Amino acid sequence: MYATMFVMNAVEFYVKKEKCHFFHKPCQGCLDGMKDGLYLSNLFNLPSLREKCLKWSAKHFKQLWATKKFCMQRKEIHEECYNTVASALCKGNVTSVMLDTDALILKIDTVNWGLPIAPIVHKLMTSCMNNIMINFVQLAKDKSFLQIFQGIGCRTDLVESLIEHIMRNLTIENACSLHIGGDLLLNKASREKWSENVIGILKALGNRITSYILNNYHGVLHTEQWQMLSSEYRRYIQQNTLCVGDVKRKPRRKPILSSSMVNLR
């Protein structure tokens, strides 16, 4: 037993020193060696080492995932590294992760050896955009997030992709908060004279959300976020919606039919 523990400790120290360089800032040696760190920590069942490897790989994913050796790793390792980054997303880091992911997409989409890693990179971008939707109101007031909409750091292409993603994923539950966030951005854009392209994109988002709320008035009316909307906007929706009926009655969810019942229909 003691011999086994000695071997395990020796392997762990060897990986930390020779392959991971004690997890310092990325250099070519540890970027190349991290694939061995992930593999050996799993092979020898070294959870502490594996956790450190995953944490380091998540922190420096922009550099690590762009290496040919990492792209050639097994799909399971790719997924585990993706999960580590995605599970740590929050309003405090989602903007920087999205920008790093966008830069990574531009690089791997231009080389054939980047094909194995492409699915999880694009999946990470989707996770970033989903997280932004959840925190849209707070992020609309965040300086780092606002930089992609204005000034030197303006990224019209990325803004357009984000807004298109939001439009495709509107729901009864998120429509009100997305309207509030979009309205905050549009008001700031008008005051500070952002580019016409960005203002046009934000106006298109506002029109799409308003159209969605008008068409789903009964459902949106019964969400907690409805009361967060301004009284003026709520009045506009109430006066212009084509939805009629008992607004006090909460809409029922459509039943999920079994395959046999679907066939009968």
PDB file of C-alpha atoms in Angstrom:
ATOM      1  CA  MET A   1       0.000   0.000   0.000  1.00  0.00           C
ATOM      2  CA  TYR A   2       2.778   2.415   0.956  1.00  0.00           C
ATOM      3  CA  ALA A   3       4.613   1.604  -2.251  1.00  0.00           C
ATOM      4  CA  THR A   4       1.508   2.420  -4.250  1.00  0.00           C
ATOM      5  CA  MET A   5       1.076   5.733  -2.429  1.00  0.00           C
ATOM      6  CA  PHE A   6       4.741   6.546  -3.080  1.00  0.00           C
ATOM      7  CA  VAL A   7       4.289   5.894  -6.816  1.00  0.00           C
ATOM      8  CA  MET A   8       1.132   8.011  -6.918  1.00  0.00           C
ATOM      9  CA  ASN A   9       2.815  10.892  -5.114  1.00  0.00           C
ATOM     10  CA  ALA A  10       5.823  10.623  -7.407  1.00  0.00           C
ATOM     11  CA  VAL A  11       3.604  10.704 -10.507  1.00  0.00           C
ATOM     12  CA  GLU A  12       1.686  13.712  -9.190  1.00  0.00           C
ATOM     13  CA  PHE A  13       4.853  15.654  -8.436  1.00  0.00           C
ATOM     14  CA  TYR A  14       6.358  14.730 -11.814  1.00  0.00           C
ATOM     15  CA  VAL A  15       3.248  15.953 -13.671  1.00  0.00           C
ATOM     16  CA  LYS A  16       3.088  19.196 -11.687  1.00  0.00           C
ATOM     17  CA  LYS A  17       6.765  19.951 -12.243  1.00  0.00           C
ATOM     18  CA  GLU A  18       7.543  18.643 -15.718  1.00  0.00           C
ATOM     19  CA  LYS A  19       4.210  18.883 -17.510  1.00  0.00           C
ATOM     20  CA  CYS A  20       2.354  21.728 -15.781  1.00  0.00           C
ATOM     21  CA  HIS A  21       5.246  23.865 -14.497  1.00  0.00           C
ATOM     22  CA  PHE A  22       3.408  24.191 -11.182  1.00  0.00           C
ATOM     23  CA  PHE A  23       0.531  25.894 -13.003  1.00  0.00           C
ATOM     24  CA  HIS A  24       2.210  29.227 -13.703  1.00  0.00           C
ATOM     25  CA  LYS A  25       1.289  31.526 -16.584  1.00  0.00           C
ATOM     26  CA  PRO A  26       1.032  29.652 -19.888  1.00  0.00           C
ATOM     27  CA  CYS A  27       4.217  28.907 -21.793  1.00  0.00           C
ATOM     28  CA  GLN A  28       4.633  26.559 -24.736  1.00  0.00           C
ATOM     29  CA  GLY A  29       5.930  23.810 -22.451  1.00  0.00           C
ATOM     30  CA  CYS A  30       2.943  23.674 -20.115  1.00  0.00           C
ATOM     31  CA  LEU A  31       0.466  24.250 -22.944  1.00  0.00           C
ATOM     32  CA  ASP A  32       1.870  21.123 -24.617  1.00  0.00           C
ATOM     33  CA  GLY A  33       2.171  19.260 -21.322  1.00  0.00           C
ATOM     34  CA  MET A  34      -1.350  19.918 -20.056  1.00  0.00           C
ATOM     35  CA  LYS A  35      -2.742  17.175 -22.269  1.00  0.00           C
ATOM     36  CA  ASP A  36      -0.492  14.731 -20.401  1.00  0.00           C
ATOM     37  CA  GLY A  37      -1.527  16.227 -17.074  1.00  0.00           C
ATOM     38  CA  LEU A  38      -5.198  15.643 -17.825  1.00  0.00           C
ATOM     39  CA  TYR A  39      -4.534  12.142 -19.138  1.00  0.00           C
ATOM     40  CA  LEU A  40      -2.230  10.982 -16.313  1.00  0.00           C
ATOM     41  CA  SER A  41      -4.366  12.440 -13.524  1.00  0.00           C
ATOM     42  CA  ASN A  42      -7.242  10.365 -14.855  1.00  0.00           C
ATOM     43  CA  LEU A  43      -5.148   7.246 -15.487  1.00  0.00           C
ATOM     44  CA  PHE A  44      -3.702   7.202 -11.947  1.00  0.00           C
ATOM     45  CA  ASN A  45      -6.903   8.455 -10.296  1.00  0.00           C
ATOM     46  CA  LEU A  46      -5.414  11.650  -8.870  1.00  0.00           C
ATOM     47  CA  PRO A  47      -8.479  13.864  -8.227  1.00  0.00           C
ATOM     48  CA  SER A  48      -6.555  16.735  -6.637  1.00  0.00           C
ATOM     49  CA  LEU A  49      -4.200  16.953  -9.606  1.00  0.00           C
ATOM     50  CA  ARG A  50      -7.059  16.651 -12.075  1.00  0.00           C
ATOM     51  CA  GLU A  51      -8.949  19.466 -10.375  1.00  0.00           C
ATOM     52  CA  LYS A  52      -5.890  21.723 -10.606  1.00  0.00           C
ATOM     53  CA  CYS A  53      -5.376  20.802 -14.259  1.00  0.00           C
ATOM     54  CA  LEU A  54      -9.002  21.551 -15.101  1.00  0.00           C
ATOM     55  CA  LYS A  55      -8.945  24.815 -13.175  1.00  0.00           C
ATOM     56  CA  TRP A  56      -5.789  25.945 -14.999  1.00  0.00           C
ATOM     57  CA  SER A  57      -7.136  24.813 -18.367  1.00  0.00           C
ATOM     58  CA  ALA A  58     -10.363  26.777 -17.762  1.00  0.00           C
ATOM     59  CA  LYS A  59      -8.486  29.931 -16.780  1.00  0.00           C
ATOM     60  CA  HIS A  60      -6.276  29.757 -19.890  1.00  0.00           C
ATOM     61  CA  PHE A  61      -8.670  28.055 -22.309  1.00  0.00           C
ATOM     62  CA  LYS A  62      -8.116  30.688 -25.004  1.00  0.00           C
ATOM     63  CA  GLN A  63      -4.452  29.694 -25.323  1.00  0.00           C
ATOM     64  CA  LEU A  64      -4.815  25.978 -24.529  1.00  0.00           C
ATOM     65  CA  TRP A  65      -7.726  25.156 -26.817  1.00  0.00           C
ATOM     66  CA  ALA A  66      -5.947  26.855 -29.721  1.00  0.00           C
ATOM     67  CA  THR A  67      -3.076  24.336 -29.647  1.00  0.00           C
ATOM     68  CA  LYS A  68      -2.968  21.448 -32.073  1.00  0.00           C
ATOM     69  CA  LYS A  69      -2.061  18.935 -29.351  1.00  0.00           C
ATOM     70  CA  PHE A  70      -5.115  19.802 -27.264  1.00  0.00           C
ATOM     71  CA  CYS A  71      -7.369  19.635 -30.322  1.00  0.00           C
ATOM     72  CA  MET A  72      -6.171  16.075 -30.874  1.00  0.00           C
ATOM     73  CA  GLN A  73      -7.243  14.984 -27.367  1.00  0.00           C
ATOM     74  CA  ARG A  74     -10.138  12.603 -26.764  1.00  0.00           C
ATOM     75  CA  LYS A  75     -13.668  13.994 -26.949  1.00  0.00           C
ATOM     76  CA  GLU A  76     -14.205  13.208 -23.247  1.00  0.00           C
ATOM     77  CA  ILE A  77     -11.382  15.557 -22.249  1.00  0.00           C
ATOM     78  CA  HIS A  78     -12.774  18.284 -24.506  1.00  0.00           C
ATOM     79  CA  GLU A  79     -16.188  17.942 -22.881  1.00  0.00           C
ATOM     80  CA  GLU A  80     -14.760  17.966 -19.367  1.00  0.00           C
ATOM     81  CA  CYS A  81     -12.767  21.125 -20.080  1.00  0.00           C
ATOM     82  CA  TYR A  82     -15.834  22.746 -21.649  1.00  0.00           C
ATOM     83  CA  ASN A  83     -17.967  21.881 -18.615  1.00  0.00           C
ATOM     84  CA  THR A  84     -15.380  23.435 -16.293  1.00  0.00           C
ATOM     85  CA  VAL A  85     -15.474  26.747 -18.178  1.00  0.00           C
ATOM     86  CA  ALA A  86     -19.236  26.781 -18.748  1.00  0.00           C
ATOM     87  CA  SER A  87     -20.121  25.948 -15.140  1.00  0.00           C
ATOM     88  CA  ALA A  88     -18.089  28.946 -13.926  1.00  0.00           C
ATOM     89  CA  LEU A  89     -19.865  31.482 -16.147  1.00  0.00           C
ATOM     90  CA  CYS A  90     -21.392  34.425 -14.289  1.00  0.00           C
ATOM     91  CA  LYS A  91     -22.166  38.067 -14.965  1.00  0.00           C
ATOM     92  CA  GLY A  92     -18.710  38.989 -13.704  1.00  0.00           C
ATOM     93  CA  ASN A  93     -16.763  36.978 -16.302  1.00  0.00           C
ATOM     94  CA  VAL A  94     -19.145  36.183 -19.158  1.00  0.00           C
ATOM     95  CA  THR A  95     -18.101  39.181 -21.274  1.00  0.00           C
ATOM     96  CA  SER A  96     -14.389  38.312 -21.209  1.00  0.00           C
ATOM     97  CA  VAL A  97     -15.119  34.609 -21.818  1.00  0.00           C
ATOM     98  CA  MET A  98     -17.341  35.490 -24.782  1.00  0.00           C
ATOM     99  CA  LEU A  99     -14.643  37.719 -26.300  1.00  0.00           C
ATOM    100  CA  ASP A 100     -11.990  35.024 -25.782  1.00  0.00           C
ATOM    101  CA  THR A 101     -14.304  32.424 -27.311  1.00  0.00           C
ATOM    102  CA  ASP A 102     -14.955  34.661 -30.313  1.00  0.00           C
ATOM    103  CA  ALA A 103     -11.199  35.071 -30.854  1.00  0.00           C
ATOM    104  CA  LEU A 104     -10.793  31.299 -30.553  1.00  0.00           C
ATOM    105  CA  ILE A 105     -13.515  30.664 -33.145  1.00  0.00           C
ATOM    106  CA  LEU A 106     -11.770  32.950 -35.619  1.00  0.00           C
ATOM    107  CA  LYS A 107      -8.563  30.950 -35.191  1.00  0.00           C
ATOM    108  CA  ILE A 108      -9.769  27.343 -35.187  1.00  0.00           C
ATOM    109  CA  ASP A 109     -12.197  27.828 -38.064  1.00  0.00           C
ATOM    110  CA  THR A 110      -9.259  28.593 -40.353  1.00  0.00           C
ATOM    111  CA  VAL A 111      -7.263  25.374 -39.768  1.00  0.00           C
ATOM    112  CA  ASN A 112      -8.170  21.751 -40.461  1.00  0.00           C
ATOM    113  CA  TRP A 113      -6.716  20.486 -37.187  1.00  0.00           C
ATOM    114  CA  GLY A 114      -9.164  22.729 -35.322  1.00  0.00           C
ATOM    115  CA  LEU A 115     -12.168  20.659 -36.445  1.00  0.00           C
ATOM    116  CA  PRO A 116     -12.227  18.312 -33.386  1.00  0.00           C
ATOM    117  CA  ILE A 117     -12.447  21.220 -30.938  1.00  0.00           C
ATOM    118  CA  ALA A 118     -14.864  23.354 -32.996  1.00  0.00           C
ATOM    119  CA  PRO A 119     -18.111  21.863 -31.573  1.00  0.00           C
ATOM    120  CA  ILE A 120     -17.295  22.691 -27.949  1.00  0.00           C
ATOM    121  CA  VAL A 121     -15.967  26.159 -28.829  1.00  0.00           C
ATOM    122  CA  HIS A 122     -19.231  27.028 -30.569  1.00  0.00           C
ATOM    123  CA  LYS A 123     -21.145  25.408 -27.710  1.00  0.00           C
ATOM    124  CA  LEU A 124     -19.270  27.629 -25.269  1.00  0.00           C
ATOM    125  CA  MET A 125     -20.278  30.705 -27.278  1.00  0.00           C
ATOM    126  CA  THR A 126     -23.904  29.598 -27.021  1.00  0.00           C
ATOM    127  CA  SER A 127     -23.488  29.120 -23.254  1.00  0.00           C
ATOM    128  CA  CYS A 128     -22.060  32.647 -22.972  1.00  0.00           C
ATOM    129  CA  MET A 129     -25.008  34.120 -24.848  1.00  0.00           C
ATOM    130  CA  ASN A 130     -27.490  32.157 -22.732  1.00  0.00           C
ATOM    131  CA  ASN A 131     -25.807  33.468 -19.591  1.00  0.00           C
ATOM    132  CA  ILE A 132     -25.977  37.020 -20.953  1.00  0.00           C
ATOM    133  CA  MET A 133     -29.703  36.596 -21.513  1.00  0.00           C
ATOM    134  CA  ILE A 134     -30.165  35.552 -17.882  1.00  0.00           C
ATOM    135  CA  ASN A 135     -28.190  38.566 -16.609  1.00  0.00           C
ATOM    136  CA  PHE A 136     -29.165  41.020 -19.365  1.00  0.00           C
ATOM    137  CA  VAL A 137     -30.518  43.777 -17.121  1.00  0.00           C
ATOM    138  CA  GLN A 138     -27.440  43.802 -14.860  1.00  0.00           C
ATOM    139  CA  LEU A 139     -25.023  43.547 -17.786  1.00  0.00           C
ATOM    140  CA  ALA A 140     -26.699  46.488 -19.542  1.00  0.00           C
ATOM    141  CA  LYS A 141     -25.163  48.618 -16.764  1.00  0.00           C
ATOM    142  CA  ASP A 142     -21.756  46.889 -16.770  1.00  0.00           C
ATOM    143  CA  LYS A 143     -18.810  48.825 -18.215  1.00  0.00           C
ATOM    144  CA  SER A 144     -16.969  45.797 -19.610  1.00  0.00           C
ATOM    145  CA  PHE A 145     -20.113  44.520 -21.353  1.00  0.00           C
ATOM    146  CA  LEU A 146     -20.906  47.960 -22.785  1.00  0.00           C
ATOM    147  CA  GLN A 147     -17.481  48.102 -24.463  1.00  0.00           C
ATOM    148  CA  ILE A 148     -18.576  45.666 -27.163  1.00  0.00           C
ATOM    149  CA  PHE A 149     -21.309  48.144 -28.152  1.00  0.00           C
ATOM    150  CA  GLN A 150     -19.318  51.380 -28.313  1.00  0.00           C
ATOM    151  CA  GLY A 151     -15.980  53.084 -28.846  1.00  0.00           C
ATOM    152  CA  ILE A 152     -12.700  51.395 -29.762  1.00  0.00           C
ATOM    153  CA  GLY A 153     -13.837  48.022 -28.435  1.00  0.00           C
ATOM    154  CA  CYS A 154     -17.066  48.019 -30.456  1.00  0.00           C
ATOM    155  CA  ARG A 155     -17.773  44.624 -32.023  1.00  0.00           C
ATOM    156  CA  THR A 156     -20.747  45.090 -34.348  1.00  0.00           C
ATOM    157  CA  ASP A 157     -20.482  41.540 -35.696  1.00  0.00           C
ATOM    158  CA  LEU A 158     -20.539  40.055 -32.202  1.00  0.00           C
ATOM    159  CA  VAL A 159     -23.369  42.364 -31.115  1.00  0.00           C
ATOM    160  CA  GLU A 160     -25.376  41.266 -34.133  1.00  0.00           C
ATOM    161  CA  SER A 161     -24.813  37.575 -33.355  1.00  0.00           C
ATOM    162  CA  LEU A 162     -25.806  38.116 -29.711  1.00  0.00           C
ATOM    163  CA  ILE A 163     -28.998  40.017 -30.572  1.00  0.00           C
ATOM    164  CA  GLU A 164     -29.972  37.400 -33.162  1.00  0.00           C
ATOM    165  CA  HIS A 165     -29.496  34.709 -30.508  1.00  0.00           C
ATOM    166  CA  ILE A 166     -31.722  36.636 -28.098  1.00  0.00           C
ATOM    167  CA  MET A 167     -34.422  37.041 -30.749  1.00  0.00           C
ATOM    168  CA  ARG A 168     -34.401  33.306 -31.482  1.00  0.00           C
ATOM    169  CA  ASN A 169     -34.723  32.410 -27.811  1.00  0.00           C
ATOM    170  CA  LEU A 170     -37.462  34.712 -26.546  1.00  0.00           C
ATOM    171  CA  THR A 171     -39.835  33.052 -24.087  1.00  0.00           C
ATOM    172  CA  ILE A 172     -42.782  34.138 -21.993  1.00  0.00           C
ATOM    173  CA  GLU A 173     -40.538  33.994 -18.903  1.00  0.00           C
ATOM    174  CA  ASN A 174     -37.650  36.115 -20.222  1.00  0.00           C
ATOM    175  CA  ALA A 175     -39.341  38.610 -22.570  1.00  0.00           C
ATOM    176  CA  CYS A 176     -39.896  41.332 -19.949  1.00  0.00           C
ATOM    177  CA  SER A 177     -36.370  41.305 -18.508  1.00  0.00           C
ATOM    178  CA  LEU A 178     -34.900  41.285 -22.020  1.00  0.00           C
ATOM    179  CA  HIS A 179     -37.048  44.296 -22.925  1.00  0.00           C
ATOM    180  CA  ILE A 180     -35.792  46.161 -19.849  1.00  0.00           C
ATOM    181  CA  GLY A 181     -32.152  45.355 -20.655  1.00  0.00           C
ATOM    182  CA  GLY A 182     -32.562  46.247 -24.311  1.00  0.00           C
ATOM    183  CA  ASP A 183     -34.289  49.507 -23.406  1.00  0.00           C
ATOM    184  CA  LEU A 184     -31.421  50.451 -21.061  1.00  0.00           C
ATOM    185  CA  LEU A 185     -28.914  49.836 -23.862  1.00  0.00           C
ATOM    186  CA  LEU A 186     -30.935  51.743 -26.452  1.00  0.00           C
ATOM    187  CA  ASN A 187     -31.381  54.765 -24.175  1.00  0.00           C
ATOM    188  CA  LYS A 188     -27.654  54.821 -23.460  1.00  0.00           C
ATOM    189  CA  ALA A 189     -26.890  54.421 -27.167  1.00  0.00           C
ATOM    190  CA  SER A 190     -29.082  57.410 -28.022  1.00  0.00           C
ATOM    191  CA  ARG A 191     -27.596  59.606 -25.283  1.00  0.00           C
ATOM    192  CA  GLU A 192     -23.987  58.769 -26.087  1.00  0.00           C
ATOM    193  CA  LYS A 193     -24.423  58.619 -29.872  1.00  0.00           C
ATOM    194  CA  TRP A 194     -23.262  55.069 -30.500  1.00  0.00           C
ATOM    195  CA  SER A 195     -22.830  53.911 -34.100  1.00  0.00           C
ATOM    196  CA  GLU A 196     -25.932  53.839 -36.285  1.00  0.00           C
ATOM    197  CA  ASN A 197     -25.403  50.122 -36.929  1.00  0.00           C
ATOM    198  CA  VAL A 198     -25.540  49.277 -33.217  1.00  0.00           C
ATOM    199  CA  ILE A 199     -28.538  51.562 -32.622  1.00  0.00           C
ATOM    200  CA  GLY A 200     -30.334  49.898 -35.528  1.00  0.00           C
ATOM    201  CA  ILE A 201     -29.629  46.441 -34.091  1.00  0.00           C
ATOM    202  CA  LEU A 202     -30.936  47.466 -30.667  1.00  0.00           C
ATOM    203  CA  LYS A 203     -34.070  48.999 -32.196  1.00  0.00           C
ATOM    204  CA  ALA A 204     -34.695  45.757 -34.082  1.00  0.00           C
ATOM    205  CA  LEU A 205     -34.393  43.864 -30.792  1.00  0.00           C
ATOM    206  CA  GLY A 206     -36.854  46.214 -29.093  1.00  0.00           C
ATOM    207  CA  ASN A 207     -39.372  45.827 -31.931  1.00  0.00           C
ATOM    208  CA  ARG A 208     -39.033  42.037 -31.892  1.00  0.00           C
ATOM    209  CA  ILE A 209     -39.558  41.815 -28.116  1.00  0.00           C
ATOM    210  CA  THR A 210     -42.567  44.154 -28.237  1.00  0.00           C
ATOM    211  CA  SER A 211     -44.091  42.094 -31.036  1.00  0.00           C
ATOM    212  CA  TYR A 212     -43.518  38.924 -29.006  1.00  0.00           C
ATOM    213  CA  ILE A 213     -45.123  40.389 -25.880  1.00  0.00           C
ATOM    214  CA  LEU A 214     -48.113  41.651 -27.883  1.00  0.00           C
ATOM    215  CA  ASN A 215     -48.639  38.186 -29.361  1.00  0.00           C
ATOM    216  CA  ASN A 216     -48.180  36.429 -26.018  1.00  0.00           C
ATOM    217  CA  TYR A 217     -49.823  38.989 -23.762  1.00  0.00           C
ATOM    218  CA  HIS A 218     -51.836  36.559 -21.620  1.00  0.00           C
ATOM    219  CA  GLY A 219     -48.749  34.493 -20.789  1.00  0.00           C
ATOM    220  CA  VAL A 220     -46.403  37.418 -20.174  1.00  0.00           C
ATOM    221  CA  LEU A 221     -49.014  39.174 -18.024  1.00  0.00           C
ATOM    222  CA  HIS A 222     -48.769  36.430 -15.390  1.00  0.00           C
ATOM    223  CA  THR A 223     -44.982  36.460 -15.033  1.00  0.00           C
ATOM    224  CA  GLU A 224     -43.193  38.095 -12.113  1.00  0.00           C
ATOM    225  CA  GLN A 225     -41.264  40.338 -14.503  1.00  0.00           C
ATOM    226  CA  TRP A 226     -44.426  41.964 -15.922  1.00  0.00           C
ATOM    227  CA  GLN A 227     -44.603  44.355 -12.974  1.00  0.00           C
ATOM    228  CA  MET A 228     -40.979  45.381 -13.591  1.00  0.00           C
ATOM    229  CA  LEU A 229     -41.992  47.025 -16.866  1.00  0.00           C
ATOM    230  CA  SER A 230     -42.800  50.727 -16.844  1.00  0.00           C
ATOM    231  CA  SER A 231     -46.483  51.604 -16.424  1.00  0.00           C
ATOM    232  CA  GLU A 232     -46.342  53.455 -19.758  1.00  0.00           C
ATOM    233  CA  TYR A 233     -45.056  50.383 -21.610  1.00  0.00           C
ATOM    234  CA  ARG A 234     -47.575  48.070 -19.932  1.00  0.00           C
ATOM    235  CA  ARG A 235     -50.371  50.428 -20.947  1.00  0.00           C
ATOM    236  CA  TYR A 236     -49.093  50.430 -24.535  1.00  0.00           C
ATOM    237  CA  ILE A 237     -49.125  46.625 -24.603  1.00  0.00           C
ATOM    238  CA  GLN A 238     -52.629  46.448 -23.113  1.00  0.00           C
ATOM    239  CA  GLN A 239     -53.979  48.929 -25.650  1.00  0.00           C
ATOM    240  CA  ASN A 240     -52.393  47.314 -28.701  1.00  0.00           C
ATOM    241  CA  THR A 241     -52.491  43.587 -28.068  1.00  0.00           C
ATOM    242  CA  LEU A 242     -54.825  41.486 -30.201  1.00  0.00           C
ATOM    243  CA  CYS A 243     -55.141  38.905 -27.434  1.00  0.00           C
ATOM    244  CA  VAL A 244     -58.644  38.852 -25.987  1.00  0.00           C
ATOM    245  CA  GLY A 245     -60.324  36.880 -23.222  1.00  0.00           C
ATOM    246  CA  ASP A 246     -60.100  36.653 -19.459  1.00  0.00           C
ATOM    247  CA  VAL A 247     -56.769  38.217 -18.538  1.00  0.00           C
ATOM    248  CA  LYS A 248     -57.175  37.119 -14.921  1.00  0.00           C
ATOM    249  CA  ARG A 249     -57.059  33.458 -15.891  1.00  0.00           C
ATOM    250  CA  LYS A 250     -53.565  32.050 -16.049  1.00  0.00           C
ATOM    251  CA  PRO A 251     -53.024  30.204 -19.364  1.00  0.00           C
ATOM    252  CA  ARG A 252     -52.756  26.452 -19.149  1.00  0.00           C
ATOM    253  CA  ARG A 253     -49.806  24.600 -20.520  1.00  0.00           C
ATOM    254  CA  LYS A 254     -50.502  22.463 -23.542  1.00  0.00           C
ATOM    255  CA  PRO A 255     -50.618  18.763 -22.618  1.00  0.00           C
ATOM    256  CA  ILE A 256     -47.809  16.555 -23.885  1.00  0.00           C
ATOM    257  CA  LEU A 257     -49.422  13.886 -26.032  1.00  0.00           C
ATOM    258  CA  SER A 258     -48.145  10.332 -26.234  1.00  0.00           C
ATOM    259  CA  SER A 259     -47.181   8.975 -29.639  1.00  0.00           C
ATOM    260  CA  SER A 260     -50.378   6.909 -29.811  1.00  0.00           C
ATOM    261  CA  MET A 261     -52.547   9.978 -29.102  1.00  0.00           C
ATOM    262  CA  VAL A 262     -50.650  11.995 -31.694  1.00  0.00           C
ATOM    263  CA  ASN A 263     -51.382   9.299 -34.290  1.00  0.00           C
ATOM    264  CA  LEU A 264     -55.062   9.422 -33.434  1.00  0.00           C
ATOM    265  CA  ARG A 265     -55.094  13.118 -34.190  1.00  0.00           C
TER     266      ARG A 265
END
